[in-house]
XYZ file of C-alpha atoms in Angstrom:
767
model
C -5.492 -39.824 60.074
C -1.993 -40.065 61.288
C 0.368 -37.002 61.049
C 2.438 -38.827 58.502
C -0.472 -39.524 56.266
C -1.736 -36.004 56.550
C 1.628 -34.486 55.505
C 1.934 -36.869 52.615
C -1.535 -36.243 51.304
C -0.920 -32.453 51.581
C 2.298 -32.768 49.548
C 0.756 -34.816 46.783
C -2.540 -33.132 46.615
C -1.822 -31.162 43.468
C -0.827 -34.167 41.555
C -3.816 -36.219 42.888
C -6.802 -33.901 43.064
C -6.343 -31.178 40.487
C -7.421 -33.733 37.781
C -10.276 -34.868 39.876
C -11.602 -31.311 40.181
C -11.598 -31.090 36.490
C -13.308 -34.412 36.155
C -16.050 -33.393 38.490
C -17.068 -30.706 36.131
C -18.115 -33.024 33.363
C -21.776 -33.404 32.913
C -21.791 -37.130 32.450
C -20.968 -38.797 35.659
C -18.418 -41.616 35.705
C -19.071 -44.658 37.876
C -15.932 -45.838 39.611
C -15.910 -49.556 39.441
C -12.679 -51.587 39.510
C -11.956 -53.409 36.158
C -10.848 -56.929 36.465
C -7.295 -56.485 35.020
C -5.353 -59.757 34.558
C -1.723 -59.885 35.577
C 0.940 -59.676 33.018
C 2.754 -62.711 31.719
C 5.730 -61.847 33.816
C 3.803 -62.366 37.097
C 1.209 -65.075 36.051
C 1.570 -68.585 37.463
C 0.431 -71.469 35.221
C -0.425 -73.510 38.549
C -3.094 -76.137 37.613
C -5.033 -75.472 40.770
C -5.539 -71.846 41.558
C -8.179 -69.472 42.587
C -8.453 -65.783 41.755
C -10.520 -63.124 43.628
C -10.929 -59.740 42.044
C -11.818 -56.435 43.734
C -15.376 -56.995 42.468
C -15.493 -60.285 44.488
C -14.080 -58.532 47.562
C -16.949 -55.928 47.381
C -19.574 -58.518 46.524
C -18.627 -60.888 49.349
C -18.213 -57.756 51.747
C -14.723 -59.125 52.668
C -13.436 -57.275 55.636
C -10.225 -59.235 56.664
C -8.050 -62.119 55.628
C -10.443 -64.770 57.153
C -13.363 -63.431 55.019
C -11.017 -63.633 51.902
C -10.978 -67.487 52.057
C -14.359 -68.060 53.474
C -15.632 -69.418 50.146
C -12.396 -71.281 49.125
C -12.514 -74.813 50.313
C -8.998 -76.264 51.421
C -7.777 -72.827 52.263
C -7.998 -71.514 55.833
C -6.489 -68.676 57.873
C -4.491 -69.807 60.975
C -5.754 -68.104 64.060
C -3.253 -67.222 66.830
C -5.736 -65.263 69.001
C -4.648 -61.930 70.379
C -1.958 -61.421 67.721
C -4.105 -62.128 64.647
C -3.017 -64.817 62.316
C 0.243 -66.638 61.315
C -0.778 -66.886 57.757
C -2.796 -69.392 55.615
C -3.260 -73.215 55.766
C -3.081 -74.932 52.347
C -2.862 -78.727 51.927
C -1.860 -79.348 55.546
C 0.863 -76.901 56.116
C 0.652 -73.263 57.267
C 2.513 -70.258 58.673
C 5.736 -69.784 56.954
C 5.175 -72.776 54.845
C 2.581 -70.988 52.709
C 4.131 -67.857 50.952
C 2.297 -64.520 51.307
C 3.462 -61.780 48.995
C 2.227 -58.292 48.106
C 3.043 -57.021 44.668
C 5.790 -59.590 44.440
C 7.347 -58.790 47.824
C 7.104 -61.244 50.794
C 5.362 -60.002 53.941
C 8.238 -61.264 56.000
C 8.493 -64.147 58.448
C 6.736 -65.023 61.772
C 8.265 -65.149 65.314
C 6.140 -67.691 67.288
C 8.148 -70.038 69.471
C 6.099 -73.011 70.688
C 7.598 -72.716 74.092
C 6.312 -69.047 74.338
C 2.899 -69.456 72.796
C 0.993 -70.484 75.900
C 1.992 -67.384 77.782
C 0.970 -65.152 74.867
C 3.229 -62.254 75.795
C 4.115 -62.044 72.152
C 3.531 -63.820 68.840
C 4.395 -62.132 65.622
C 2.253 -63.433 62.779
C 1.618 -62.363 59.103
C -0.914 -59.550 58.246
C -0.967 -55.864 57.528
C -3.080 -56.179 54.466
C -6.295 -54.215 53.815
C -8.672 -55.868 51.364
C -9.933 -52.638 50.091
C -6.580 -51.796 48.550
C -6.564 -55.050 46.550
C -7.206 -55.532 42.840
C -6.602 -59.270 42.683
C -5.777 -62.174 45.082
C -4.314 -65.349 43.558
C -4.459 -68.498 45.624
C -2.030 -71.149 44.488
C -2.554 -74.679 45.787
C 0.609 -76.894 45.530
C 4.162 -76.097 45.231
C 5.135 -73.244 42.816
C 8.521 -72.004 44.029
C 9.162 -70.484 40.566
C 6.419 -67.969 40.899
C 6.482 -67.465 44.698
C 9.975 -68.496 45.951
C 10.844 -69.663 49.296
C 7.886 -70.630 51.590
C 5.553 -71.946 48.908
C 5.669 -75.588 50.219
C 1.838 -76.153 50.180
C 0.910 -73.139 48.103
C 0.895 -69.317 48.053
C -1.297 -66.355 48.475
C -0.313 -63.484 46.066
C -1.834 -60.151 46.611
C -1.923 -57.354 43.820
C -2.841 -53.935 44.750
C -4.969 -51.557 42.658
C -3.508 -49.380 39.826
C -4.712 -46.109 38.432
C -5.696 -47.706 35.110
C -8.177 -49.914 36.843
C -10.437 -46.850 37.161
C -9.725 -44.526 34.195
C -10.579 -44.554 30.500
C -8.034 -45.942 28.072
C -6.798 -42.525 26.972
C -7.096 -38.820 27.600
C -7.270 -36.906 30.899
C -9.706 -38.390 33.331
C -10.530 -38.534 37.032
C -12.653 -40.693 39.281
C -13.558 -40.786 42.934
C -15.224 -43.447 45.203
C -16.345 -43.104 48.876
C -17.295 -46.284 50.684
C -18.647 -46.980 54.189
C -19.378 -50.335 55.625
C -20.597 -51.786 58.923
C -19.992 -55.307 60.124
C -22.151 -56.647 62.856
C -19.848 -59.506 64.153
C -17.181 -57.150 65.473
C -19.039 -53.736 65.249
C -16.514 -52.610 62.612
C -16.915 -49.339 60.736
C -14.946 -48.955 57.529
C -14.419 -45.562 55.775
C -12.597 -45.709 52.432
C -11.620 -43.127 49.896
C -10.344 -44.025 46.381
C -9.297 -41.408 43.826
C -7.721 -41.790 40.497
C -6.576 -39.340 37.945
C -4.595 -38.910 34.614
C -3.059 -35.586 33.548
C -1.052 -35.864 30.336
C 1.417 -38.661 30.943
C 0.901 -38.784 34.693
C -1.432 -41.334 36.363
C -2.121 -41.275 40.112
C -4.091 -43.298 42.624
C -4.706 -43.053 46.309
C -6.595 -45.487 48.409
C -7.138 -44.497 51.987
C -9.032 -46.770 54.414
C -9.632 -46.787 58.164
C -11.218 -49.404 60.270
C -12.535 -49.153 63.802
C -13.721 -52.390 65.450
C -14.326 -54.431 68.568
C -13.549 -58.146 69.201
C -15.219 -60.728 66.851
C -18.039 -61.908 68.941
C -18.484 -65.561 69.832
C -21.796 -67.270 69.727
C -22.349 -66.407 73.514
C -21.569 -62.667 73.397
C -22.783 -61.617 76.882
C -20.811 -63.722 79.452
C -19.922 -61.955 82.750
C -17.660 -64.865 83.853
C -13.790 -64.278 84.124
C -11.177 -66.795 83.995
C -10.690 -69.894 81.859
C -14.448 -70.673 82.120
C -15.410 -67.515 80.258
C -17.745 -68.281 77.226
C -17.551 -64.872 75.561
C -14.636 -63.541 73.550
C -12.500 -61.145 75.559
C -13.305 -57.454 74.938
C -11.039 -55.750 72.461
C -10.938 -52.400 70.632
C -9.016 -52.191 67.418
C -8.058 -49.549 64.853
C -6.213 -49.864 61.491
C -5.452 -47.482 58.618
C -3.955 -48.173 55.204
C -2.695 -45.778 52.580
C -1.917 -47.056 48.976
C -0.410 -44.350 46.686
C 0.749 -44.894 43.203
C 2.219 -42.534 40.670
C 3.002 -43.703 37.179
C 4.600 -41.674 34.336
C 4.943 -42.491 30.721
C 8.365 -41.372 29.574
C 7.657 -42.584 26.002
C 5.081 -44.874 24.557
C 7.094 -47.958 25.475
C 8.698 -46.711 28.682
C 6.976 -46.172 31.952
C 8.279 -45.475 35.478
C 6.321 -45.611 38.753
C 6.484 -45.044 42.449
C 4.225 -46.785 45.083
C 3.729 -46.480 48.805
C 1.869 -49.180 50.728
C 1.593 -48.175 54.381
C -0.435 -50.022 57.053
C -0.854 -49.319 60.711
C -2.857 -51.083 63.337
C -3.280 -50.988 67.204
C -5.539 -52.749 69.644
C -6.350 -53.038 73.295
C -7.353 -56.499 74.628
C -8.803 -57.092 78.132
C -7.876 -60.593 78.875
C -10.764 -61.492 81.101
C -10.303 -65.170 80.346
C -6.809 -65.144 81.920
C -7.824 -63.633 85.324
C -7.465 -65.622 88.434
C -6.330 -65.171 92.119
C -2.847 -64.332 91.038
C -3.454 -62.433 87.835
C -6.138 -59.890 88.829
C -6.056 -58.107 85.516
C -4.287 -58.532 82.174
C -4.367 -56.070 79.154
C -2.743 -56.531 75.842
C -1.595 -53.253 74.167
C -0.376 -54.263 70.743
C 0.503 -52.305 67.540
C 2.059 -53.120 64.198
C 3.097 -51.296 61.079
C 4.335 -51.993 57.647
C 5.596 -49.432 55.139
C 6.724 -50.517 51.635
C 8.173 -48.099 49.012
C 8.573 -49.293 45.378
C 10.187 -47.858 42.284
C 9.470 -49.473 38.951
C 10.476 -49.304 35.317
C 8.671 -51.080 32.477
C 10.010 -51.309 28.862
C 7.990 -52.849 26.108
C 11.028 -53.596 24.028
C 10.310 -56.098 21.330
C 14.021 -56.936 21.387
C 15.687 -60.269 20.378
C 16.202 -61.383 24.017
C 12.923 -60.034 25.377
C 9.619 -58.597 24.431
C 9.059 -56.706 27.822
C 11.424 -55.873 30.713
C 10.461 -54.992 34.252
C 12.987 -53.550 36.775
C 11.731 -53.091 40.267
C 13.228 -51.901 43.645
C 11.310 -52.519 46.870
C 12.074 -51.369 50.472
C 9.824 -52.503 53.323
C 9.986 -51.950 57.079
C 7.695 -53.882 59.269
C 7.352 -53.921 63.119
C 5.224 -55.988 65.465
C 5.009 -54.836 69.076
C 3.191 -56.309 72.065
C 2.995 -54.893 75.544
C 1.245 -57.094 78.256
C 0.430 -55.138 81.401
C -0.743 -57.367 84.322
C -1.869 -56.652 87.951
C -0.403 -59.611 89.988
C -0.193 -60.635 93.600
C 3.091 -62.482 93.495
C 6.737 -61.491 93.296
C 6.095 -57.837 93.844
C 8.990 -55.371 94.448
C 9.256 -54.046 97.966
C 6.627 -56.525 98.981
C 3.900 -54.151 97.909
C 1.196 -56.352 96.544
C -0.722 -56.298 94.250
C 1.616 -54.670 91.727
C 1.889 -53.915 88.053
C 4.142 -56.095 85.836
C 4.793 -55.354 82.089
C 6.269 -57.743 79.429
C 7.365 -55.697 76.420
C 8.195 -57.457 73.193
C 9.279 -56.038 69.761
C 10.081 -57.781 66.428
C 11.370 -55.847 63.384
C 12.183 -56.746 59.869
C 13.832 -54.695 57.110
C 13.703 -56.016 53.609
C 15.277 -54.675 50.363
C 14.635 -56.337 47.083
C 15.904 -55.789 43.469
C 14.009 -57.585 40.609
C 14.645 -57.967 36.896
C 11.999 -59.751 35.071
C 11.647 -60.535 31.353
C 9.293 -62.386 28.862
C 9.812 -63.433 25.271
C 7.429 -65.072 22.807
C 9.026 -67.276 20.147
C 6.674 -68.712 17.475
C 6.981 -70.620 14.184
C 4.907 -73.036 12.192
C 5.553 -75.916 14.455
C 6.128 -74.507 17.876
C 4.992 -71.687 20.145
C 7.051 -70.664 23.158
C 6.478 -68.183 25.951
C 9.511 -67.669 28.034
C 9.606 -65.818 31.465
C 12.891 -65.471 33.338
C 14.597 -63.174 35.707
C 16.949 -62.446 38.601
C 16.303 -61.305 42.097
C 18.399 -60.127 44.972
C 17.080 -59.574 48.545
C 18.638 -58.449 51.707
C 16.748 -58.758 55.047
C 17.515 -57.754 58.573
C 15.636 -59.177 61.537
C 15.850 -58.122 65.187
C 13.920 -58.457 68.407
C 13.850 -56.916 71.686
C 12.373 -58.129 75.093
C 11.956 -55.914 78.205
C 10.462 -56.599 81.588
C 9.268 -53.874 83.901
C 8.031 -54.069 87.593
C 6.312 -51.213 89.380
C 5.831 -50.437 93.063
C 2.361 -51.531 93.793
C -0.243 -50.136 91.317
C 1.564 -46.783 90.941
C 3.655 -45.433 88.059
C 6.742 -45.714 90.119
C 9.207 -48.021 88.293
C 10.971 -50.509 90.498
C 13.012 -52.436 88.000
C 13.690 -52.750 84.330
C 15.223 -55.908 83.003
C 16.381 -56.449 79.377
C 15.653 -60.077 78.612
C 17.646 -62.016 76.108
C 16.484 -61.472 72.591
C 14.434 -64.103 70.822
C 16.976 -64.064 68.047
C 20.133 -62.165 67.214
C 20.216 -59.300 64.808
C 20.665 -61.295 61.637
C 21.227 -60.320 57.940
C 19.916 -62.788 55.454
C 20.962 -62.427 51.839
C 19.110 -64.220 49.036
C 20.140 -64.310 45.335
C 17.817 -66.002 42.870
C 17.552 -66.849 39.209
C 14.582 -68.562 37.425
C 13.178 -69.456 34.073
C 10.062 -70.932 32.680
C 8.918 -71.858 29.250
C 5.399 -72.677 28.034
C 5.544 -74.755 24.829
C 2.777 -75.704 22.342
C 3.033 -77.849 19.319
C 0.851 -76.379 16.776
C 0.094 -79.585 14.993
C -0.577 -81.747 17.936
C -2.797 -81.838 21.032
C 0.168 -81.617 23.359
C 1.558 -78.661 25.296
C 4.300 -78.536 27.900
C 5.508 -76.275 30.678
C 8.979 -76.431 32.129
C 10.554 -74.180 34.727
C 13.374 -74.109 37.271
C 14.659 -71.798 40.076
C 17.875 -71.533 42.062
C 18.291 -69.702 45.315
C 21.408 -68.969 47.313
C 20.974 -67.949 50.903
C 23.437 -66.553 53.486
C 22.735 -66.039 57.098
C 24.887 -63.775 59.218
C 23.977 -63.493 62.989
C 25.505 -60.808 65.225
C 26.157 -61.548 68.833
C 25.572 -58.636 71.317
C 24.808 -57.942 74.918
C 21.160 -58.815 74.428
C 21.918 -62.070 72.554
C 24.919 -64.137 73.751
C 25.773 -67.615 72.720
C 27.736 -69.789 75.272
C 27.115 -72.974 73.123
C 29.246 -71.820 70.272
C 26.657 -73.093 67.808
C 25.357 -69.748 66.457
C 27.288 -69.433 63.168
C 27.046 -67.923 59.789
C 25.452 -70.391 57.340
C 24.979 -70.499 53.569
C 23.266 -72.978 51.354
C 21.468 -73.306 48.031
C 18.013 -74.663 46.953
C 16.831 -75.807 43.633
C 13.182 -76.062 42.726
C 11.285 -76.952 39.541
C 7.970 -77.417 37.952
C 6.752 -79.394 34.985
C 3.446 -79.630 33.278
C 2.084 -81.760 30.493
C -1.260 -81.072 28.917
C -3.286 -83.036 26.388
C -6.359 -81.478 24.581
C -8.632 -84.429 24.317
C -11.080 -82.225 22.205
C -12.082 -78.611 21.915
C -13.920 -78.762 25.242
C -11.756 -80.968 27.501
C -8.115 -81.112 28.588
C -6.228 -83.538 30.837
C -3.174 -82.220 32.668
C -0.308 -83.664 34.721
C 1.931 -81.521 37.011
C 5.071 -82.265 39.098
C 6.508 -79.475 41.184
C 9.226 -79.223 43.870
C 9.108 -76.275 46.322
C 11.168 -75.303 49.315
C 11.220 -73.218 52.500
C 14.374 -71.758 53.722
C 14.651 -71.774 57.614
C 13.445 -68.621 59.377
C 15.568 -66.685 61.853
C 13.732 -68.452 64.622
C 14.532 -71.832 63.064
C 18.189 -70.950 62.939
C 18.937 -69.016 65.937
C 16.311 -69.115 68.606
C 17.722 -68.414 72.058
C 20.465 -70.875 73.073
C 21.171 -71.741 76.733
C 23.620 -73.577 78.883
C 23.676 -75.197 82.393
C 26.274 -76.050 84.901
C 26.644 -79.723 85.948
C 29.185 -81.646 88.085
C 30.872 -84.872 86.853
C 30.038 -87.379 89.554
C 33.342 -89.262 89.117
C 35.901 -86.485 88.803
C 33.947 -83.691 90.620
C 34.862 -81.306 87.831
C 32.139 -78.616 87.140
C 31.400 -78.184 83.476
C 29.106 -75.987 81.330
C 26.961 -77.837 78.930
C 24.220 -76.820 76.371
C 20.588 -77.066 77.144
C 19.438 -75.461 73.816
C 21.645 -74.773 70.836
C 21.425 -73.832 67.248
C 22.064 -76.156 64.355
C 24.553 -74.761 61.650
C 23.662 -77.927 59.556
C 20.029 -76.985 59.204
C 18.819 -77.133 55.614
C 15.726 -76.086 53.731
C 12.368 -77.929 53.814
C 11.174 -79.364 50.618
C 7.940 -80.391 49.013
C 7.001 -82.578 45.978
C 3.587 -81.844 44.484
C 2.027 -84.316 42.105
C -1.357 -83.413 40.454
C -3.769 -84.828 37.767
C -6.442 -82.526 36.602
C -9.328 -82.886 34.097
C -11.096 -79.630 32.841
C -14.303 -79.682 30.899
C -15.742 -76.456 29.290
C -19.263 -76.363 28.087
C -21.364 -73.706 26.604
C -22.854 -72.604 29.866
C -20.680 -74.196 32.401
C -17.117 -75.218 33.328
C -15.910 -78.073 35.497
C -12.467 -79.189 36.976
C -11.471 -82.199 39.023
C -8.064 -82.574 40.533
C -6.267 -85.479 42.281
C -3.144 -84.480 44.270
C -0.310 -85.728 46.506
C 1.902 -83.567 48.292
C 5.005 -84.945 50.035
C 6.786 -82.772 52.573
C 10.329 -83.745 53.498
C 13.165 -82.294 55.732
C 10.540 -80.747 57.931
C 12.112 -78.651 60.704
C 11.370 -79.762 64.349
C 13.088 -79.229 67.669
C 14.224 -82.609 69.047
C 16.097 -83.624 72.215
C 19.421 -85.236 72.289
C 21.843 -86.657 75.000
C 25.371 -85.364 75.126
C 27.945 -87.665 76.639
C 25.442 -90.569 77.470
C 28.113 -92.637 79.336
C 29.040 -89.831 81.742
C 27.272 -89.500 85.059
C 26.508 -85.932 86.021
C 25.232 -84.584 89.340
C 23.191 -81.452 90.084
C 21.947 -79.996 93.267
C 19.022 -77.622 93.926
C 18.431 -76.304 97.398
C 20.504 -79.062 98.984
C 18.787 -81.936 97.088
C 21.109 -83.616 94.544
C 20.323 -85.907 91.744
C 22.267 -87.915 89.110
C 21.769 -88.444 85.525
C 23.455 -90.265 82.613
C 24.448 -87.693 80.037
C 23.248 -84.119 79.601
C 20.072 -83.514 77.555
C 19.758 -80.627 75.086
C 17.404 -79.501 72.483
C 18.285 -78.472 68.807
C 16.231 -77.963 65.556
C 16.842 -80.554 63.021
C 15.434 -81.685 59.613
C 13.723 -84.947 60.784
C 10.028 -84.867 59.890
C 8.142 -85.862 56.829
C 4.455 -85.954 55.833
C 2.176 -86.829 53.001
C -1.143 -85.051 52.119
C -3.321 -86.357 49.358
C -6.784 -85.560 48.273
C -9.292 -84.425 45.627
C -10.670 -81.010 44.703
C -13.748 -80.213 42.551
C -14.664 -76.790 41.233
C -17.201 -75.524 38.663
C -19.922 -73.058 37.660
C -23.057 -72.925 35.473
C -24.707 -69.767 34.005
C -27.833 -69.278 31.957
C -29.981 -66.178 31.673
C -30.306 -64.572 35.058
C -29.053 -67.406 37.037
C -25.484 -68.459 38.023
C -24.404 -71.458 40.166
C -20.878 -72.161 41.359
C -19.508 -74.864 43.556
C -16.223 -76.258 44.885
C -15.136 -78.992 47.292
C -11.897 -80.224 48.907
C -11.262 -83.656 50.643
C -7.746 -84.196 51.957
C -5.929 -86.656 54.253
C -2.502 -86.232 55.825
C -0.072 -88.473 57.637
C 3.254 -88.006 59.184
C 6.124 -90.305 58.836
C 5.473 -91.823 62.202
C 1.928 -92.886 61.039
C 0.177 -90.246 63.102
C -2.403 -88.073 61.425
C -1.263 -84.613 60.367
C -3.360 -82.454 62.759
C -3.083 -79.313 60.529
C -5.009 -81.015 57.708
C -8.546 -79.439 57.705
C -11.751 -81.514 57.549
C -13.313 -81.797 54.203
C -15.405 -78.793 53.090
C -17.568 -77.543 50.204
C -19.306 -74.377 49.011
C -22.254 -73.820 46.788
C -23.515 -70.430 45.688
C -26.666 -69.320 43.789
C -26.806 -65.913 42.248
C -29.910 -64.412 40.636
C -30.061 -61.083 38.644
C -33.435 -59.686 39.301
C -32.953 -56.851 37.064
C -30.018 -54.700 35.807
C -29.889 -52.906 39.153
C -30.552 -55.698 41.552
C -28.895 -59.089 42.284
C -29.362 -61.649 45.012
C -26.826 -64.164 46.272
C -27.069 -67.176 48.415
C -23.665 -68.770 49.526
C -23.680 -71.934 51.469
C -20.536 -73.555 53.161
C -20.501 -77.002 54.664
C -17.507 -78.157 56.810
C -17.206 -81.634 58.088
C -16.446 -82.505 61.664
C -12.921 -83.301 62.777
C -12.996 -86.972 63.590
C -11.059 -88.537 66.449
C -9.487 -90.877 64.073
C -7.731 -87.885 62.387
C -6.701 -86.264 65.680
C -4.489 -88.734 67.736
C -0.823 -89.145 68.560
C 1.472 -91.756 70.076
C 2.058 -91.309 73.855
C 5.320 -91.963 75.495
C 4.381 -95.661 76.038
C 3.581 -95.999 72.427
C -0.305 -96.127 72.804
C -2.461 -93.925 70.783
C -4.128 -90.986 72.658
C -6.184 -87.949 71.738
C -3.901 -85.263 70.422
C -6.249 -82.446 71.371
C -9.035 -82.160 74.000
C -11.572 -80.723 71.673
C -12.820 -81.576 68.122
C -14.690 -79.182 65.783
C -18.328 -80.141 64.693
C -19.916 -80.177 61.228
C -22.095 -77.292 60.127
C -23.906 -75.872 57.109
C -23.475 -71.987 57.107
C -25.573 -69.945 54.769
C -24.984 -66.303 53.782
C -27.583 -64.247 52.016
C -26.618 -60.990 50.313
C -28.160 -58.262 48.180
C -26.552 -55.892 45.735
C -28.630 -52.902 44.641
C -27.524 -50.045 42.286
C -29.763 -47.386 43.834
C -28.511 -44.737 41.431
C -25.772 -44.279 38.795
C -23.462 -43.132 41.599
C -24.872 -44.904 44.638
C -24.707 -48.649 45.398
C -25.923 -50.735 48.363
C -24.683 -54.052 49.382
C -26.203 -55.806 52.398
C -25.815 -59.357 53.745
C -26.878 -61.670 56.522
C -24.170 -64.020 57.518
C -24.754 -67.315 59.365
C -28.351 -66.972 58.244
C -29.526 -70.092 60.243
C -27.733 -68.984 63.376
C -25.588 -72.214 63.640
C -23.381 -73.001 66.539
C -19.980 -74.232 65.110
C -16.260 -74.336 65.624
C -13.535 -74.069 63.189
C -10.718 -76.617 63.421
C -8.044 -74.067 62.435
C -8.809 -72.296 65.822
C -9.765 -75.282 67.909
C -6.724 -77.387 67.317
C -4.502 -75.235 69.532
C -6.916 -74.853 72.488
C -5.710 -76.600 75.746
C -7.507 -77.350 79.037
C -6.329 -75.261 82.122
C -7.692 -73.915 85.325
C -5.016 -71.281 85.584
C -4.330 -68.043 83.812
C -0.608 -68.126 83.232
C -0.622 -70.618 80.444
C -4.176 -69.816 79.095
C -6.528 -72.618 78.015
C -10.205 -73.176 78.928
C -12.097 -75.011 81.671
C -15.665 -76.087 81.940
C -17.824 -74.264 79.368
C -14.969 -71.999 78.426
C -14.507 -73.827 75.180
C -17.581 -71.957 74.024
C -15.788 -68.694 73.563
C -14.192 -70.294 70.585
C -17.604 -70.649 68.884
C -17.955 -68.620 65.665
C -20.257 -65.657 65.524
C -24.052 -66.235 65.400
C -26.302 -64.554 62.922
C -25.039 -61.036 62.014
C -25.325 -58.531 59.133
C -23.118 -56.281 57.030
C -24.118 -53.243 54.992
C -22.087 -51.021 52.788
C -22.792 -47.955 50.754
C -20.630 -46.826 47.836
C -20.742 -43.312 46.267
C -18.874 -43.052 42.969
C -18.085 -40.130 40.649
């Protein structure tokens, strides 16, 4: 446990554990099992196509990370960026910052992952810092719903809700509960230790969830390769640790008034030995990475019953997050004082500070003809983004520092201010089968970059920018009969440009005008002050059928993405002839080429989704499937669209203490017809050198309540020991024989195979 966690737990121990000691004296043991608590109307999304996972699902499926979280959710995948984790989720063909991720209503932040820097893998800042053991509910929204999620919900959103004291306590009276959990995962040798404690004393409720994970790399199918370099078939060795603290204190001032404080603190660090990047120049390469996220929240709830609102929620959030990556290499080239080999370090740091104020209201208005449920609110958010890049060179392989160079920062220190207002109304006509949902949101954004010694702009293109974005959603429902309903949905979402989109390093070059002989400074990369938000339009038709023992849903969808941000090349002064000379060799060119981000791309993704379940006596079946196709405006296939997939699960309750589960996932192969691009000559060519294969993966699990206070969950994953690749990882793999830009050669692609057969086992002790 870190020192700051230890001090915090010591300070809070009287409030947290005195009630627990009292609870431990009762003769009737209390089993701590998370109750599936639904979100309040204020935070609920009416999205037609959504998936919810409870804390019980997380325990049952033995979910250890964000990838596990969507393992049984077709059409939703985690985007893998290798050493630095993930850059978020992929939903309906878009990923990264185009899929919103929020924890208790607050965004995780934004990524920092320039395409030009990715192959070197010195630094990539993704989205993470969430421990599944602290979660009460996960809501996955498919399709645009900016009203619920705000900026970034182009293709959907993943909304995390952390646990509360009331999830574990009786409805009234002093109470206490305690849970200890330990879990082992065979695919990465991870040990999890988790403690959950909840208590109520008078009007005060408290909760603490403390978790620690110690793991190695996730094994590829070939787990014992001794090869180094791009041909390596095993995953590179890694050790990783993380710890998470969730603390909540809630106090009832009066029966209708409640205040609360929460702390959500996450830390992780890892050491990666990049054996796959070794060659004659790079003798060794080690990644030393750490990240942290601290979120403090104050909340006030008032069940008012007033004319303007039935309930009011005021909330203040403050979040600091940091991603740090240090790459230490032993190299044979460009060594100080000509002492070779030598140690070289690339040190990168990305920080985000976010403050948010929220006021949310809801109101029901009912009469004999019409029922209305209003939700509306205001939000103000201030965010500051900064980055640092430092290079160090050492004399030989000693600790003697030869040079320290502060590189230009990825982006300037930037303040981003967002002001938002939204409203939604769900209307039902009491004498008809029709119901309607209408909602709208407006966001005003202001970007203010600050030039400094580490970020200079000689192009003059880095400027303060402001713009507004309007989004909406409309739903129409028709109740065909008491068992079936037909629904139509149209929604418009948006994504504001990230700091990287707006202000990634600018640069200039010096050229000579061939005619006049004048030397001029011209841009090679510049910012675009006219950049605007990306937009999406979601159209969806859904049919739902509910029978006595089963429920079924089929949806057809079409998502159109427009104003997509891409970096394009332009020619400045195309009629002017410029001359440049390098080492005595001169060349001429018409105009000066420079790059700039612009809103030029568009894409359409369409498909069908199925979902349902059946239950009778001791048996339960559930199924889901997603098929989608995507195309860019050029006619090229959208590479980020995942192959179609389906899941089918069978559960059998042997007795009141024992349950068996068999979950099956089928993923189709990525076809060459869905992975091509136009070459410079206009011909079609393969967009990637590798394609993922089809596979049926089965997982078998057992849940056994050994005692009132002791539960065992065990599972065998990839039961049939299949060899398979996932497209969300494979699409970014390149071929290479060198270490500097990564990639694979020969059989090296096999290190991207998923784990073979492995097991997980967990024990939970509850009081």
